[in-house]
Short mmCIF file of C-alpha atoms and ligand atoms in Angstrom, two decimals:
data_model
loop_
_atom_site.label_atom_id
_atom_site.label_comp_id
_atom_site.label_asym_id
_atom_site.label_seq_id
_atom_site.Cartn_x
_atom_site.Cartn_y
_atom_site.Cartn_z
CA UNK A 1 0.00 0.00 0.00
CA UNK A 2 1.53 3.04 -1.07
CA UNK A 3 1.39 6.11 1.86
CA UNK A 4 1.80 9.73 0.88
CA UNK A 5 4.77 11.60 2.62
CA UNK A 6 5.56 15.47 2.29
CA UNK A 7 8.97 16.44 3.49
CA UNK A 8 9.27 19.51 5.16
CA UNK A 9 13.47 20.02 5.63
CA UNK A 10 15.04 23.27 6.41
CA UNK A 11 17.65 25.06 8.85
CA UNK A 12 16.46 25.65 12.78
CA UNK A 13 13.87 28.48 13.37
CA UNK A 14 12.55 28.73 9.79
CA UNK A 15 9.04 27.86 11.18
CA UNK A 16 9.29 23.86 9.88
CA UNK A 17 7.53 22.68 12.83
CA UNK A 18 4.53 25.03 12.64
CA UNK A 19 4.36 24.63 9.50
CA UNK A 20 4.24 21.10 9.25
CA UNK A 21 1.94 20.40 12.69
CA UNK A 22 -0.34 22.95 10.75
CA UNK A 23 -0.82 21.17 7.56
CA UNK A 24 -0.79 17.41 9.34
CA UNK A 25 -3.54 18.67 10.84
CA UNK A 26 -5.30 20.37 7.58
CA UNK A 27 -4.47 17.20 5.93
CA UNK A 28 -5.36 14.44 8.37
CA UNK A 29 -2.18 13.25 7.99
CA UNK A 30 0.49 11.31 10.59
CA UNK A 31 3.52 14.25 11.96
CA UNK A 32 6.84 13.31 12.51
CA UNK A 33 8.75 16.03 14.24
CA UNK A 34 11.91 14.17 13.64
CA UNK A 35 14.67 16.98 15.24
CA UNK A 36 12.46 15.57 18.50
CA UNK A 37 13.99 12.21 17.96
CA UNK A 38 17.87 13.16 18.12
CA UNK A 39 16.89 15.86 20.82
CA UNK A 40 15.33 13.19 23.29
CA UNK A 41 18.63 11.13 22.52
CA UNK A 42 20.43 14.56 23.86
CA UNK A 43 18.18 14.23 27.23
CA UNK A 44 19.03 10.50 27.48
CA UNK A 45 22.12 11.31 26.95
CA UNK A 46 22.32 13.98 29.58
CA UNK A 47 20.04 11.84 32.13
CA UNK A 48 22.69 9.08 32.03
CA UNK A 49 25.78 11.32 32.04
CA UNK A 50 27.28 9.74 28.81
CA UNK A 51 30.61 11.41 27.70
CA UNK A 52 29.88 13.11 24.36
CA UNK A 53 33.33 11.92 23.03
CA UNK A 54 32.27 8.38 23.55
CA UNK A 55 30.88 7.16 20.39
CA UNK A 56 30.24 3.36 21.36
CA UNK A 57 27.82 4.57 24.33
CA UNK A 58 26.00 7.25 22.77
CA UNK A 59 25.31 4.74 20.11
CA UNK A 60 24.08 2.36 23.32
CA UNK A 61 22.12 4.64 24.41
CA UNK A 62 20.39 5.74 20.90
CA UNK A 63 19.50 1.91 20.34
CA UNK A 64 18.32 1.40 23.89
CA UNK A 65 16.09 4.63 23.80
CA UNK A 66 12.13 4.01 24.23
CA UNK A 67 10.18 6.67 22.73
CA UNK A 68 6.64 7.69 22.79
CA UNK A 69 4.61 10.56 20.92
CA UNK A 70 1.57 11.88 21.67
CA UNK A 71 0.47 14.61 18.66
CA UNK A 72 -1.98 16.83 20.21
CA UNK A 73 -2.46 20.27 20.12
CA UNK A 74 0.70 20.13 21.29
CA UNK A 75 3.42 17.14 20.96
CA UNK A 76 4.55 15.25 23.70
CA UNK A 77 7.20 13.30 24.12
CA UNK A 78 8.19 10.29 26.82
CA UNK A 79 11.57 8.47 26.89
CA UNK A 80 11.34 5.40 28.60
CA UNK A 81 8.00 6.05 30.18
CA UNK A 82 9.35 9.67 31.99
CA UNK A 83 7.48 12.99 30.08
CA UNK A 84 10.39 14.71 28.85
CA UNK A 85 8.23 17.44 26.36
CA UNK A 86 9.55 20.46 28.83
CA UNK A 87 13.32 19.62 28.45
CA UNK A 88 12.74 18.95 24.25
CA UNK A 89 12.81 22.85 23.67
CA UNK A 90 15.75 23.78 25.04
CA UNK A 91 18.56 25.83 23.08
CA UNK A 92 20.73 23.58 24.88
CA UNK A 93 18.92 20.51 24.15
CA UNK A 94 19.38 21.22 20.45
CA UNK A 95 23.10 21.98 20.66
CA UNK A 96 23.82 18.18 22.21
CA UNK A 97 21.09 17.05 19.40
CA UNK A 98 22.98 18.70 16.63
CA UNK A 99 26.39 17.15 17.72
CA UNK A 100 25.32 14.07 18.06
CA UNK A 101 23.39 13.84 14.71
CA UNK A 102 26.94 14.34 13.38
CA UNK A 103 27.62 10.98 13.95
CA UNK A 104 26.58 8.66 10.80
CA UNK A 105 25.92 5.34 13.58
CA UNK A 106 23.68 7.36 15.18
CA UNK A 107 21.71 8.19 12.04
CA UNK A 108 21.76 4.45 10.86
CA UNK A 109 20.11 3.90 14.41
CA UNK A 110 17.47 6.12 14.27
CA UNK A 111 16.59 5.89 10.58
CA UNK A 112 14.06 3.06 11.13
CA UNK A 113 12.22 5.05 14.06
CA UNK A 114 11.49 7.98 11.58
CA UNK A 115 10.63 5.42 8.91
CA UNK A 116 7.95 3.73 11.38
CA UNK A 117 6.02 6.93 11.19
CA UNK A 118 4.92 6.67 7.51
CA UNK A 119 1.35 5.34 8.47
CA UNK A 120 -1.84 5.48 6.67
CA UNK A 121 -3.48 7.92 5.45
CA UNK A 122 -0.39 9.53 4.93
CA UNK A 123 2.83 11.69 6.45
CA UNK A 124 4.29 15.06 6.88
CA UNK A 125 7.65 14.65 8.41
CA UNK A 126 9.72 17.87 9.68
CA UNK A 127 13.89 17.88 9.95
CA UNK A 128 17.20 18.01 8.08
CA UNK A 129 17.33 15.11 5.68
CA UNK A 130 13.55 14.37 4.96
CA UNK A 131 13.49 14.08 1.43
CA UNK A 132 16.95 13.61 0.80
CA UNK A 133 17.82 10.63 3.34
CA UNK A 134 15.04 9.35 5.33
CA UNK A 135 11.86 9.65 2.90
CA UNK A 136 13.88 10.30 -1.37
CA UNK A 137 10.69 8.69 -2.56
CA UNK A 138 8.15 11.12 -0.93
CA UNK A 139 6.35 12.95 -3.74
CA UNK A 140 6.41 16.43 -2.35
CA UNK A 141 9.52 17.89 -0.51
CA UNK A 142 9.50 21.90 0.75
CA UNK A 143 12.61 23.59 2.04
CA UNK A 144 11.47 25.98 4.24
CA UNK A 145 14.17 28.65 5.11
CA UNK A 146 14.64 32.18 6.19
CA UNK A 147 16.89 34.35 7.46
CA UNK A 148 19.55 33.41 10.70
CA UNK A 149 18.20 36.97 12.60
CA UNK A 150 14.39 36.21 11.41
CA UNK A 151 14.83 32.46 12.67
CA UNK A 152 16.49 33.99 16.03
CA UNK A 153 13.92 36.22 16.45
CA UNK A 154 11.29 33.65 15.86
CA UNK A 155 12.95 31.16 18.45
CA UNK A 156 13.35 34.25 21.18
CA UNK A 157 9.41 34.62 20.95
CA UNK A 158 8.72 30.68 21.29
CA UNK A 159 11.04 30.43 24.15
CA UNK A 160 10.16 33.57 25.64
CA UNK A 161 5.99 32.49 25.38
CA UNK A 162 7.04 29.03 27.01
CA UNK A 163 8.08 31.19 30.07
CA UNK A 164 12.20 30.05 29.47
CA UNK A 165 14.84 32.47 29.69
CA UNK A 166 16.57 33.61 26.40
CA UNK A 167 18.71 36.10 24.58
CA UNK A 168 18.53 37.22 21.31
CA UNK A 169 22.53 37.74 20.56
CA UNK A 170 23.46 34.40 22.08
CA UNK A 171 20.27 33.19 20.07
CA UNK A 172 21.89 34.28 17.03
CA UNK A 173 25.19 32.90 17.57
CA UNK A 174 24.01 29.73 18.23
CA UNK A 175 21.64 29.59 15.39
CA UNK A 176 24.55 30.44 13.39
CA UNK A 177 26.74 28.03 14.87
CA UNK A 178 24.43 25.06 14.48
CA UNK A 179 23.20 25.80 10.96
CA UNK A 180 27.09 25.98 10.48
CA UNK A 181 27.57 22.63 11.86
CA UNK A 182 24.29 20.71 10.08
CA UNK A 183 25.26 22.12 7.02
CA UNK A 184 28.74 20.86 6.88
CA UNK A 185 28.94 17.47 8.53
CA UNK A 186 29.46 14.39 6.07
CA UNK A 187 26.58 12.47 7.67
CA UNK A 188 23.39 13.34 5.94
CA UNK A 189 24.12 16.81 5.86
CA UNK A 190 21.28 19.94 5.78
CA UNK A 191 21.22 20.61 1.83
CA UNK A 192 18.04 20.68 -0.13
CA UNK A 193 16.82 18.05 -2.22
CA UNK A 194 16.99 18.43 -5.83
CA UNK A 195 13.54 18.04 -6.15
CA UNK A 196 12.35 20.05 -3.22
CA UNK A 197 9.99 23.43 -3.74
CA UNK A 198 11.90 26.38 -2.03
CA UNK A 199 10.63 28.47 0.57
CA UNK A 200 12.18 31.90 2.26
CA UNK A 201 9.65 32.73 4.92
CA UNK A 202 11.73 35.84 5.82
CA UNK A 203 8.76 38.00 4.78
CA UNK A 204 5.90 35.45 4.70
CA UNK A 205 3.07 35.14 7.66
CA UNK A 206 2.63 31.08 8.76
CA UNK A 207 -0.59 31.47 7.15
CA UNK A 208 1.09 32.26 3.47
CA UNK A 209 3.50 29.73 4.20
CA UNK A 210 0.84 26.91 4.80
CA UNK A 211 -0.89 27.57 1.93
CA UNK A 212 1.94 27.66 -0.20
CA UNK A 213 2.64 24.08 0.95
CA UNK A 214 -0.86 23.46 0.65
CA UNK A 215 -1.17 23.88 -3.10
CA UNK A 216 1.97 21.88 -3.74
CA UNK A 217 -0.18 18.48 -2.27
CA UNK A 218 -3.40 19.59 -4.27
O1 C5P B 301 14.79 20.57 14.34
P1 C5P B 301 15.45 20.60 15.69
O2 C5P B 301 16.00 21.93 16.05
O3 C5P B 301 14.58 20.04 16.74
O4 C5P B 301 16.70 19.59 15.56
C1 C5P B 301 17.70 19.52 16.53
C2 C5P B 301 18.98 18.99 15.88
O5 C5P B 301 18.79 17.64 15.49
C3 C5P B 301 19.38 19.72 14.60
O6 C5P B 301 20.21 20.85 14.84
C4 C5P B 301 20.09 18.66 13.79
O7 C5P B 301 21.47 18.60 14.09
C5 C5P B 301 19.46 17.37 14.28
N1 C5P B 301 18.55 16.85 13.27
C6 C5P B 301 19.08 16.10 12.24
N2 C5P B 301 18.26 15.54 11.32
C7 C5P B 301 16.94 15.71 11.38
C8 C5P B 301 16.36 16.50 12.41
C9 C5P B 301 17.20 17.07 13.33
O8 C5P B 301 20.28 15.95 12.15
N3 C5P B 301 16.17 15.12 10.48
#
């Protein structure tokens, strides 16, 4: 049986996740918020006090991890049974994330828990190598990008409205620093699929955006 999948790939901040809850929703579809995966592997990571320079446990812990997702109105997340959803969003959370998604053993290991979520009546599924790793076949892809001081501002407001303390220089910086290191690691690396529609939501409202996406599926 053959299940739809839309990609939705793009650089931190650019408004993928919105986006792509959004139009799950519109669509009746299945959501895959896949940046959640390698973040709860951060948590588990940080939980269990692994050294980030040991490659053989991280990997140990990756294939060990028990996740659960619960998509709705907002997503929530459990690793082995314990909520972790208020630890997900973290700037630091994402740092670990992004250095550990360097590692191409890592990747292998998660690859079929992304691929589990392709589930009738069909899929949109948010990260870095959608439609170029994890889904090539999926018959719409979207990059969704914008600007690294939009995106900071953008993440500033989310953080800020979920009551955690932020700063909009360091935001930048470390925006900057992890597009810097997604974009250039061997594994996988953030680049847009060939035959991906291209989005700059610099100037757009969510609203735009969505519907954008929207007339790609119809
Ligand atoms: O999208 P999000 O900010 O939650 O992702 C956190 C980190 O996880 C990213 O910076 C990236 O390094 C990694 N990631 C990835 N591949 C994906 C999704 C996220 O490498 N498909």
């Amino acid at each position: 049986m053959h299940i739809p999948v839309l990609t939705i790939d793009g650089p931190s901040g650019a408004g993928k996740g919105t986006v792509s809850r959004l139009v799950a929703k519109k669509l009746g579809w299945n959501y895959l918020d896949s940046g959640s995966i390698y973040r709860s592997l951060a948590i588990a990571l940080l939980k269990q006090s692994i050294d980030l320079t040991n490659e053989a446990e991280i990997i140990n812990v990756a294939k060990a991890m028990m996740l659960e997702f619960e998509c709705g109105d907002e997503l929530v997340v459990k690793l082995n049974g314990e909520d972790i959803t208020a630890q997900l969003a973290l700037e630091s959370t994402g740092n670990i994330a992004s250095i550990v998604a360097a590692l191409p053993a890592v990747r292998q290991v998660l690859l079929q828990k992304q691929k589990d979520f392709r589930q009738l009546p069909g899929l949109v599924a948010d990260g870095r190598d959608m439609g170029t790793v994890v889904f090539p076949d999926a018959e719409n892809k979207v990059f969704l990008t914008a600007s690294a001081v939009k995106r900071a501002e953008r993440r500033y407001k989310q953080l800020i409205e979920k009551g955690i303390d932020a700063n909009l220089i360091d935001l930048t910086n470390e925006i900057e620093e992890r597009d810097r290191r997604d974009m250039e690691r061997k594994a996988a690396p953030l680049a847009m699929a060939s035959d991906a529609l291209y989005i700059d939501s610099s100037e757009m409202t969510i609203n735009a955006v969505i519907e954008e996406v929207l007339n790609l599926i119809h």
